[in-house]
């Protein structure tokens, strides 16, 4: 029964030559999925599968679990890769969330175009996920819980056991005399999911035996409603969002009475589109009132998690934390590409017969710096000097980007600002300053 269900679910997504990546924790659910995939590969030899075990380092038994998973994978004829991750314990983010994010980040590195990630969540997990979403006060997106299939990295994420109860998986494990890992943390009821699993859902099952199917049906309906709302707002979002992922405040129509509900929905879809953790309702309200509705000359921001939303020139930006680079000095050599710090790409001063800069003199060593304070320059074509701070404003550089914009120095004199202008005293036709940088 369980194998037929798996084969049917795989058949809806792929042909028989697919490549699978199986997330193997070693617990009962993923252990059963490993056994099922072994049977599937025997019947479908054109398909391939590798298992990935993520070692979080949270348990004293973690190394032993690696050994067990390696043995089970070898018995099944599936190669195992072990990924070791580190968690920043003590942060405000819960250990559960950190572990989940680190696990999926590790799994993402194994997905090639068209690959299918397999995880072993089942119907009881879905019930717990919906209850947790209710506890958080989630809307339709959160109450949609886990989809059976969704895009992931450059491939897909399939949960082939999502419509099966835990009891069916446990029965299969005993039928085939499978062994599995018992993670001691699964008994710790300080974790919300464990509390639900041990204290709440048994009572719900006893009272309403069909609750798994009923909750799964509600989650599917919420997912349909969410998908419909996304379709209705897709065109408006495409018009409002630009190449740098900023959002045009004018498209929110914040000045029109009664439009707040639609505008906040658009804000949520924008945040999802740029790949950040969704803010709480209170945080979304703060974005609306403190940032969207702020005075045009204000410089407001709202922070949550490790991101912030900021406003500049009637657009909203998601800003992620970066290491400070204002004190960095990067040596540069003519015609040589130099990597820049803090994911700022690379820079090269290349000789060119139709450039904008003169060639540096021997007594003018090249360097790249990032501190604009106190600098006054005259851009080519301008009259008189102006403070670099004022020039950044004129050129539309947001305040949080001004100490991340490369400044080219000839000796101790500023010669050019990457991507913006050349200083009059250093104009020429010998060289071009080329900055290779893709904003995140």
Short mmCIF file of C-alpha atoms in Angstrom, two decimals:
data_model
loop_
_atom_site.label_atom_id
_atom_site.label_comp_id
_atom_site.label_asym_id
_atom_site.label_seq_id
_atom_site.Cartn_x
_atom_site.Cartn_y
_atom_site.Cartn_z
CA UNK A 1 0.00 0.00 0.00
CA UNK A 2 2.70 2.50 1.03
CA UNK A 3 4.94 1.62 -1.92
CA UNK A 4 2.07 1.88 -4.41
CA UNK A 5 1.26 5.31 -2.97
CA UNK A 6 4.89 6.43 -3.35
CA UNK A 7 5.13 5.17 -6.92
CA UNK A 8 1.89 6.93 -7.86
CA UNK A 9 3.09 10.23 -6.35
CA UNK A 10 6.43 10.03 -8.13
CA UNK A 11 4.71 9.23 -11.43
CA UNK A 12 2.70 12.45 -11.30
CA UNK A 13 5.90 14.53 -11.28
CA UNK A 14 8.57 12.74 -13.23
CA UNK A 15 9.58 10.12 -15.73
CA UNK A 16 11.49 6.97 -14.83
CA UNK A 17 14.94 8.52 -15.39
CA UNK A 18 14.62 11.20 -12.72
CA UNK A 19 17.34 12.18 -10.25
CA UNK A 20 16.31 12.18 -6.59
CA UNK A 21 17.91 13.65 -3.48
CA UNK A 22 16.56 12.04 -0.29
CA UNK A 23 16.80 13.90 3.02
CA UNK A 24 17.79 11.18 5.49
CA UNK A 25 17.69 12.14 9.17
CA UNK A 26 17.65 8.51 10.25
CA UNK A 27 14.30 8.82 12.03
CA UNK A 28 11.52 6.36 11.33
CA UNK A 29 9.89 8.42 8.57
CA UNK A 30 12.99 9.03 6.46
CA UNK A 31 14.23 5.49 7.17
CA UNK A 32 11.00 4.14 5.65
CA UNK A 33 11.34 6.51 2.70
CA UNK A 34 14.89 5.26 2.14
CA UNK A 35 13.64 1.66 2.04
CA UNK A 36 10.82 2.59 -0.33
CA UNK A 37 13.25 4.36 -2.67
CA UNK A 38 15.48 1.30 -2.67
CA UNK A 39 12.54 -0.74 -3.98
CA UNK A 40 11.69 2.01 -6.49
CA UNK A 41 15.24 2.04 -7.90
CA UNK A 42 15.18 -1.75 -8.33
CA UNK A 43 12.08 -1.42 -10.50
CA UNK A 44 13.25 1.77 -12.24
CA UNK A 45 16.99 1.34 -12.91
CA UNK A 46 17.14 4.47 -15.12
CA UNK A 47 16.40 6.63 -12.05
CA UNK A 48 19.11 7.66 -9.60
CA UNK A 49 19.07 8.72 -5.97
CA UNK A 50 21.49 9.94 -3.35
CA UNK A 51 20.76 10.44 0.33
CA UNK A 52 21.90 13.48 2.30
CA UNK A 53 22.24 13.41 6.08
CA UNK A 54 22.59 16.78 7.80
CA UNK A 55 24.70 16.64 10.97
CA UNK A 56 23.54 19.54 13.19
CA UNK A 57 25.89 18.74 16.05
CA UNK A 58 23.09 19.20 18.59
CA UNK A 59 23.12 15.68 20.06
CA UNK A 60 25.92 13.67 21.64
CA UNK A 61 24.62 10.78 19.50
CA UNK A 62 24.94 12.68 16.19
CA UNK A 63 28.13 10.90 15.08
CA UNK A 64 26.56 7.52 15.78
CA UNK A 65 23.54 8.49 13.69
CA UNK A 66 25.87 9.20 10.78
CA UNK A 67 27.27 5.65 11.05
CA UNK A 68 23.79 4.14 11.16
CA UNK A 69 22.57 6.15 8.16
CA UNK A 70 25.67 5.20 6.19
CA UNK A 71 25.00 1.52 6.87
CA UNK A 72 21.33 1.70 5.93
CA UNK A 73 22.08 3.63 2.74
CA UNK A 74 24.73 1.07 1.76
CA UNK A 75 22.27 -1.80 2.35
CA UNK A 76 19.79 -0.03 0.09
CA UNK A 77 22.36 0.67 -2.64
CA UNK A 78 22.05 4.44 -2.30
CA UNK A 79 25.06 6.73 -1.87
CA UNK A 80 25.10 8.89 1.26
CA UNK A 81 26.54 12.38 1.63
CA UNK A 82 26.95 13.89 5.11
CA UNK A 83 26.64 17.65 5.51
CA UNK A 84 27.84 19.21 8.77
CA UNK A 85 26.28 22.53 9.77
CA UNK A 86 26.76 24.89 12.71
CA UNK A 87 24.01 26.74 14.53
CA UNK A 88 24.37 30.05 16.35
CA UNK A 89 22.84 28.95 19.65
CA UNK A 90 21.64 31.70 21.93
CA UNK A 91 20.23 33.87 19.13
CA UNK A 92 16.63 35.05 19.31
CA UNK A 93 15.74 32.61 16.52
CA UNK A 94 14.62 29.24 17.91
CA UNK A 95 16.87 26.19 17.64
CA UNK A 96 14.11 24.46 15.65
CA UNK A 97 14.00 27.23 13.06
CA UNK A 98 17.77 27.54 12.81
CA UNK A 99 18.13 23.79 12.33
CA UNK A 100 15.42 23.75 9.66
CA UNK A 101 16.96 26.66 7.76
CA UNK A 102 20.46 25.16 7.95
CA UNK A 103 19.14 21.77 6.84
CA UNK A 104 17.39 23.10 3.75
CA UNK A 105 20.35 25.34 2.90
CA UNK A 106 22.57 22.24 2.92
CA UNK A 107 20.09 20.23 0.85
CA UNK A 108 19.79 23.07 -1.66
CA UNK A 109 23.46 22.68 -2.61
CA UNK A 110 22.75 19.14 -3.88
CA UNK A 111 19.93 20.07 -6.24
CA UNK A 112 20.81 20.24 -9.92
CA UNK A 113 18.33 21.51 -12.54
CA UNK A 114 15.33 19.17 -12.60
CA UNK A 115 16.32 17.18 -9.49
CA UNK A 116 13.65 16.18 -6.99
CA UNK A 117 14.20 16.57 -3.26
CA UNK A 118 12.31 13.93 -1.26
CA UNK A 119 11.37 14.50 2.38
CA UNK A 120 9.30 12.21 4.60
CA UNK A 121 6.64 14.45 6.17
CA UNK A 122 3.29 12.70 6.60
CA UNK A 123 -0.34 13.52 7.42
CA UNK A 124 0.27 13.81 11.18
CA UNK A 125 3.07 16.30 10.50
CA UNK A 126 0.62 18.28 8.37
CA UNK A 127 -1.88 18.38 11.22
CA UNK A 128 0.80 19.67 13.61
CA UNK A 129 1.89 22.30 11.07
CA UNK A 130 -1.66 23.64 10.73
CA UNK A 131 -2.09 23.77 14.53
CA UNK A 132 1.19 25.68 14.86
CA UNK A 133 0.01 28.10 12.17
CA UNK A 134 -3.22 28.65 14.09
CA UNK A 135 -1.20 29.31 17.23
CA UNK A 136 0.74 32.01 15.38
CA UNK A 137 -2.44 33.58 14.04
CA UNK A 138 -1.51 32.85 10.41
CA UNK A 139 -3.65 33.70 7.42
CA UNK A 140 -4.36 31.54 4.34
CA UNK A 141 -0.68 31.33 3.38
CA UNK A 142 0.35 29.87 6.75
CA UNK A 143 -2.72 27.67 7.04
CA UNK A 144 -1.90 26.17 3.63
CA UNK A 145 0.78 24.32 5.61
CA UNK A 146 3.06 22.04 3.55
CA UNK A 147 2.38 21.52 -0.15
CA UNK A 148 2.91 18.02 -1.48
CA UNK A 149 5.03 19.40 -4.31
CA UNK A 150 6.67 22.79 -4.75
CA UNK A 151 9.58 24.38 -6.60
CA UNK A 152 12.89 24.12 -4.73
CA UNK A 153 16.23 25.61 -5.81
CA UNK A 154 16.52 24.62 -9.49
CA UNK A 155 14.35 21.54 -9.06
CA UNK A 156 11.40 20.34 -7.03
CA UNK A 157 10.55 19.39 -3.47
CA UNK A 158 8.19 16.41 -3.19
CA UNK A 159 6.65 15.02 0.00
CA UNK A 160 5.45 11.62 -1.28
CA UNK A 161 4.14 10.44 2.12
CA UNK A 162 2.17 13.57 3.00
CA UNK A 163 -1.20 11.89 2.52
CA UNK A 164 -0.26 8.91 4.74
CA UNK A 165 -0.78 8.72 8.54
CA UNK A 166 2.11 8.07 10.88
CA UNK A 167 0.52 4.72 11.80
CA UNK A 168 0.89 3.45 8.21
CA UNK A 169 4.58 4.39 8.17
CA UNK A 170 5.15 2.72 11.53
CA UNK A 171 3.36 -0.43 10.32
CA UNK A 172 5.61 -0.54 7.24
CA UNK A 173 8.74 -0.13 9.37
CA UNK A 174 7.75 -3.10 11.56
CA UNK A 175 6.66 -5.18 8.56
CA UNK A 176 10.17 -4.94 7.06
CA UNK A 177 11.98 -5.07 10.45
CA UNK A 178 13.59 -1.69 9.87
CA UNK A 179 15.71 0.03 12.49
CA UNK A 180 15.84 3.79 12.92
CA UNK A 181 17.23 6.59 15.04
CA UNK A 182 15.33 7.79 18.12
CA UNK A 183 16.25 11.46 18.51
CA UNK A 184 16.02 12.26 22.21
CA UNK A 185 14.96 15.83 21.42
CA UNK A 186 11.69 14.49 19.98
CA UNK A 187 10.58 13.78 23.56
CA UNK A 188 11.32 17.30 24.77
CA UNK A 189 7.93 18.97 25.15
CA UNK A 190 9.48 22.41 25.50
CA UNK A 191 9.38 22.38 21.71
CA UNK A 192 5.90 23.29 20.47
CA UNK A 193 5.71 20.54 17.85
CA UNK A 194 6.62 17.88 20.39
CA UNK A 195 4.03 19.22 22.84
CA UNK A 196 1.35 18.97 20.16
CA UNK A 197 2.51 15.50 19.13
CA UNK A 198 2.48 14.03 22.62
CA UNK A 199 -0.26 15.97 24.40
CA UNK A 200 -2.73 17.40 21.89
CA UNK A 201 -3.04 15.41 18.67
CA UNK A 202 -3.68 12.05 20.41
CA UNK A 203 -6.75 13.64 22.03
CA UNK A 204 -7.88 15.06 18.69
CA UNK A 205 -7.47 11.70 16.95
CA UNK A 206 -9.39 9.93 19.71
CA UNK A 207 -12.27 12.39 19.54
CA UNK A 208 -12.34 12.88 15.77
CA UNK A 209 -10.67 9.99 13.89
CA UNK A 210 -11.04 11.81 10.56
CA UNK A 211 -9.33 14.98 11.67
CA UNK A 212 -6.19 14.38 9.58
CA UNK A 213 -8.17 14.32 6.35
CA UNK A 214 -10.36 17.23 7.43
CA UNK A 215 -7.35 19.42 8.27
CA UNK A 216 -5.58 18.41 5.06
CA UNK A 217 -8.69 19.43 3.13
CA UNK A 218 -8.80 22.81 4.91
CA UNK A 219 -5.11 23.35 4.18
CA UNK A 220 -5.69 22.57 0.50
CA UNK A 221 -8.59 25.05 0.36
CA UNK A 222 -6.43 27.73 1.98
CA UNK A 223 -3.73 27.02 -0.59
CA UNK A 224 -6.27 27.45 -3.40
CA UNK A 225 -7.44 30.77 -1.98
CA UNK A 226 -3.85 31.95 -1.58
CA UNK A 227 -3.00 30.95 -5.16
CA UNK A 228 -6.06 32.81 -6.45
CA UNK A 229 -5.11 35.96 -4.55
CA UNK A 230 -1.58 35.75 -5.94
CA UNK A 231 -2.95 35.49 -9.47
CA UNK A 232 -5.16 38.54 -8.91
CA UNK A 233 -2.21 40.60 -7.62
CA UNK A 234 0.49 39.25 -9.95
CA UNK A 235 0.07 41.94 -12.60
CA UNK A 236 0.06 44.74 -10.05
CA UNK A 237 3.20 43.33 -8.39
CA UNK A 238 5.02 43.05 -11.73
CA UNK A 239 4.35 46.74 -12.38
CA UNK A 240 5.42 47.79 -8.89
CA UNK A 241 8.67 45.84 -8.55
CA UNK A 242 11.85 46.92 -10.35
CA UNK A 243 15.05 45.19 -11.41
CA UNK A 244 16.71 45.97 -8.07
CA UNK A 245 13.76 44.28 -6.27
CA UNK A 246 12.50 47.58 -4.79
CA UNK A 247 8.77 48.31 -4.65
CA UNK A 248 7.09 51.45 -5.98
CA UNK A 249 5.04 52.95 -3.15
CA UNK A 250 2.75 54.69 -5.63
CA UNK A 251 1.52 51.29 -6.83
CA UNK A 252 0.25 50.56 -3.33
CA UNK A 253 -2.24 53.41 -3.76
CA UNK A 254 -1.82 54.18 -0.07
CA UNK A 255 -3.58 57.52 -0.49
CA UNK A 256 -6.86 55.91 -1.56
CA UNK A 257 -9.34 55.18 1.25
CA UNK A 258 -10.09 51.53 1.84
CA UNK A 259 -7.07 50.28 -0.09
CA UNK A 260 -5.02 49.21 2.93
CA UNK A 261 -6.07 45.54 2.75
CA UNK A 262 -4.98 45.10 -0.88
CA UNK A 263 -1.79 47.09 -0.30
CA UNK A 264 -0.75 44.94 2.66
CA UNK A 265 -1.38 41.80 0.61
CA UNK A 266 0.86 43.25 -2.10
CA UNK A 267 3.52 43.97 0.52
CA UNK A 268 3.41 40.33 1.66
CA UNK A 269 3.82 39.03 -1.89
CA UNK A 270 6.67 41.44 -2.52
CA UNK A 271 8.49 40.22 0.60
CA UNK A 272 7.91 36.61 -0.46
CA UNK A 273 9.20 37.41 -3.95
CA UNK A 274 12.49 38.78 -2.60
CA UNK A 275 12.88 35.72 -0.36
CA UNK A 276 12.69 37.05 3.18
CA UNK A 277 11.01 35.61 6.24
CA UNK A 278 7.46 36.91 6.50
CA UNK A 279 6.96 39.55 9.22
CA UNK A 280 4.28 39.20 11.86
CA UNK A 281 1.01 41.08 11.49
CA UNK A 282 2.26 43.68 13.99
CA UNK A 283 5.48 44.12 12.01
CA UNK A 284 3.54 44.42 8.76
CA UNK A 285 1.38 47.12 10.34
CA UNK A 286 4.56 48.90 11.41
CA UNK A 287 5.90 48.77 7.84
CA UNK A 288 2.63 50.22 6.63
CA UNK A 289 2.29 53.07 9.12
CA UNK A 290 5.96 53.89 9.81
CA UNK A 291 7.49 53.36 6.36
CA UNK A 292 4.86 53.37 3.60
CA UNK A 293 2.92 56.29 5.08
CA UNK A 294 6.02 58.19 6.24
CA UNK A 295 6.74 61.72 5.00
CA UNK A 296 8.56 61.76 1.64
CA UNK A 297 11.74 63.24 3.16
CA UNK A 298 11.86 60.73 6.06
CA UNK A 299 14.37 57.87 6.27
CA UNK A 300 12.35 55.25 8.20
CA UNK A 301 13.05 51.55 8.63
CA UNK A 302 11.47 48.50 10.24
CA UNK A 303 13.68 45.59 11.31
CA UNK A 304 12.81 41.95 11.99
CA UNK A 305 14.92 38.84 11.94
CA UNK A 306 18.04 39.77 10.01
CA UNK A 307 16.44 42.10 7.46
CA UNK A 308 14.91 45.54 7.39
CA UNK A 309 12.54 47.42 5.11
CA UNK A 310 13.63 50.96 4.24
CA UNK A 311 12.24 53.75 2.11
CA UNK A 312 14.09 55.93 -0.40
CA UNK A 313 12.65 58.16 -3.10
CA UNK A 314 9.16 56.68 -2.88
CA UNK A 315 10.38 53.09 -3.14
CA UNK A 316 10.64 50.33 -0.55
CA UNK A 317 13.83 48.28 -0.24
CA UNK A 318 14.66 45.08 1.63
CA UNK A 319 18.07 45.60 3.21
CA UNK A 320 20.10 42.69 4.57
CA UNK A 321 22.97 43.02 7.05
CA UNK A 322 26.47 43.39 5.62
CA UNK A 323 29.86 43.52 7.29
CA UNK A 324 31.20 47.08 7.57
CA UNK A 325 33.73 47.93 4.87
CA UNK A 326 34.15 51.69 5.42
CA UNK A 327 37.66 51.15 6.82
CA UNK A 328 38.80 48.74 4.09
CA UNK A 329 41.49 49.66 1.56
CA UNK A 330 41.79 47.30 -1.41
CA UNK A 331 44.96 47.56 -3.53
CA UNK A 332 44.34 47.75 -7.28
CA UNK A 333 46.62 47.18 -10.26
CA UNK A 334 46.01 48.38 -13.78
CA UNK A 335 44.21 45.76 -15.95
CA UNK A 336 43.89 43.29 -13.06
CA UNK A 337 40.53 42.26 -11.62
CA UNK A 338 40.40 42.78 -7.84
CA UNK A 339 37.76 41.08 -5.68
CA UNK A 340 35.94 43.40 -3.31
CA UNK A 341 34.92 42.57 0.28
CA UNK A 342 31.44 41.86 1.63
CA UNK A 343 29.96 40.37 -1.56
CA UNK A 344 30.52 43.60 -3.50
CA UNK A 345 31.78 41.80 -6.60
CA UNK A 346 34.97 42.85 -8.33
CA UNK A 347 36.56 45.94 -9.85
CA UNK A 348 39.04 46.47 -12.67
CA UNK A 349 40.67 49.59 -14.10
CA UNK A 350 41.13 48.50 -17.71
CA UNK A 351 43.06 50.32 -20.40
CA UNK A 352 40.82 51.41 -23.25
CA UNK A 353 41.17 53.68 -26.26
CA UNK A 354 37.80 55.25 -25.52
CA UNK A 355 37.73 55.36 -21.73
CA UNK A 356 36.77 58.07 -19.26
CA UNK A 357 39.84 58.15 -16.98
CA UNK A 358 43.44 59.08 -17.59
CA UNK A 359 46.16 56.52 -16.93
CA UNK A 360 47.54 56.66 -13.36
CA UNK A 361 51.05 58.04 -12.99
CA UNK A 362 53.84 55.98 -11.43
CA UNK A 363 53.63 57.98 -8.21
CA UNK A 364 49.86 57.34 -7.94
CA UNK A 365 49.27 53.87 -6.45
CA UNK A 366 45.75 52.63 -7.07
CA UNK A 367 43.37 51.63 -4.29
CA UNK A 368 39.67 51.17 -3.63
CA UNK A 369 38.11 52.62 -0.50
CA UNK A 370 34.58 52.97 0.86
CA UNK A 371 34.57 55.87 3.34
CA UNK A 372 32.96 58.98 1.76
CA UNK A 373 33.08 61.24 4.83
CA UNK A 374 34.80 64.58 4.31
CA UNK A 375 35.40 64.18 0.56
CA UNK A 376 34.64 67.05 -1.82
CA UNK A 377 35.04 66.57 -5.58
CA UNK A 378 33.99 67.99 -8.94
CA UNK A 379 32.44 65.39 -11.28
CA UNK A 380 33.15 65.70 -14.99
CA UNK A 381 30.80 68.22 -16.56
CA UNK A 382 29.90 69.90 -13.27
CA UNK A 383 30.82 73.35 -12.01
CA UNK A 384 32.62 73.51 -8.69
CA UNK A 385 33.17 70.97 -5.95
CA UNK A 386 30.47 69.38 -3.83
CA UNK A 387 30.54 67.11 -0.81
CA UNK A 388 30.33 63.45 -1.76
CA UNK A 389 27.36 63.05 0.57
CA UNK A 390 25.39 65.63 -1.46
CA UNK A 391 26.46 64.01 -4.73
CA UNK A 392 25.25 60.60 -3.53
CA UNK A 393 21.87 62.19 -2.83
CA UNK A 394 21.78 63.77 -6.29
CA UNK A 395 22.70 60.51 -8.00
CA UNK A 396 19.99 58.63 -6.08
CA UNK A 397 22.23 56.37 -3.99
CA UNK A 398 20.31 55.15 -0.89
CA UNK A 399 21.93 56.04 2.43
CA UNK A 400 22.67 52.39 3.30
CA UNK A 401 24.59 51.90 0.04
CA UNK A 402 26.87 54.93 0.34
CA UNK A 403 29.54 53.16 2.40
CA UNK A 404 29.37 50.15 0.08
CA UNK A 405 30.05 52.08 -3.13
CA UNK A 406 33.67 51.61 -4.35
CA UNK A 407 35.75 54.78 -4.48
CA UNK A 408 38.78 54.67 -6.80
CA UNK A 409 41.82 56.54 -5.50
CA UNK A 410 44.88 57.62 -7.45
CA UNK A 411 47.34 57.98 -4.58
CA UNK A 412 45.43 59.92 -1.92
CA UNK A 413 43.02 61.63 -4.32
CA UNK A 414 39.56 60.39 -5.26
CA UNK A 415 39.50 59.80 -9.03
CA UNK A 416 36.12 58.12 -9.61
CA UNK A 417 33.06 56.68 -7.91
CA UNK A 418 32.22 53.29 -9.39
CA UNK A 419 29.04 53.33 -11.42
CA UNK A 420 28.47 57.08 -10.96
CA UNK A 421 31.09 59.53 -12.16
CA UNK A 422 34.72 60.44 -12.86
CA UNK A 423 36.34 63.36 -11.04
CA UNK A 424 37.19 66.24 -13.41
CA UNK A 425 40.92 66.29 -12.56
CA UNK A 426 41.30 62.64 -13.58
CA UNK A 427 39.27 62.63 -16.79
CA UNK A 428 40.85 61.13 -19.89
CA UNK A 429 40.45 58.48 -22.55
CA UNK A 430 43.01 55.93 -21.38
CA UNK A 431 41.05 53.72 -18.96
CA UNK A 432 37.61 52.53 -17.92
CA UNK A 433 36.55 51.61 -14.38
CA UNK A 434 34.42 48.44 -14.54
CA UNK A 435 32.47 47.22 -11.51
CA UNK A 436 31.00 43.72 -11.68
CA UNK A 437 28.33 43.53 -8.99
CA UNK A 438 24.94 41.85 -8.72
CA UNK A 439 22.81 43.23 -5.92
CA UNK A 440 21.26 40.55 -3.69
#
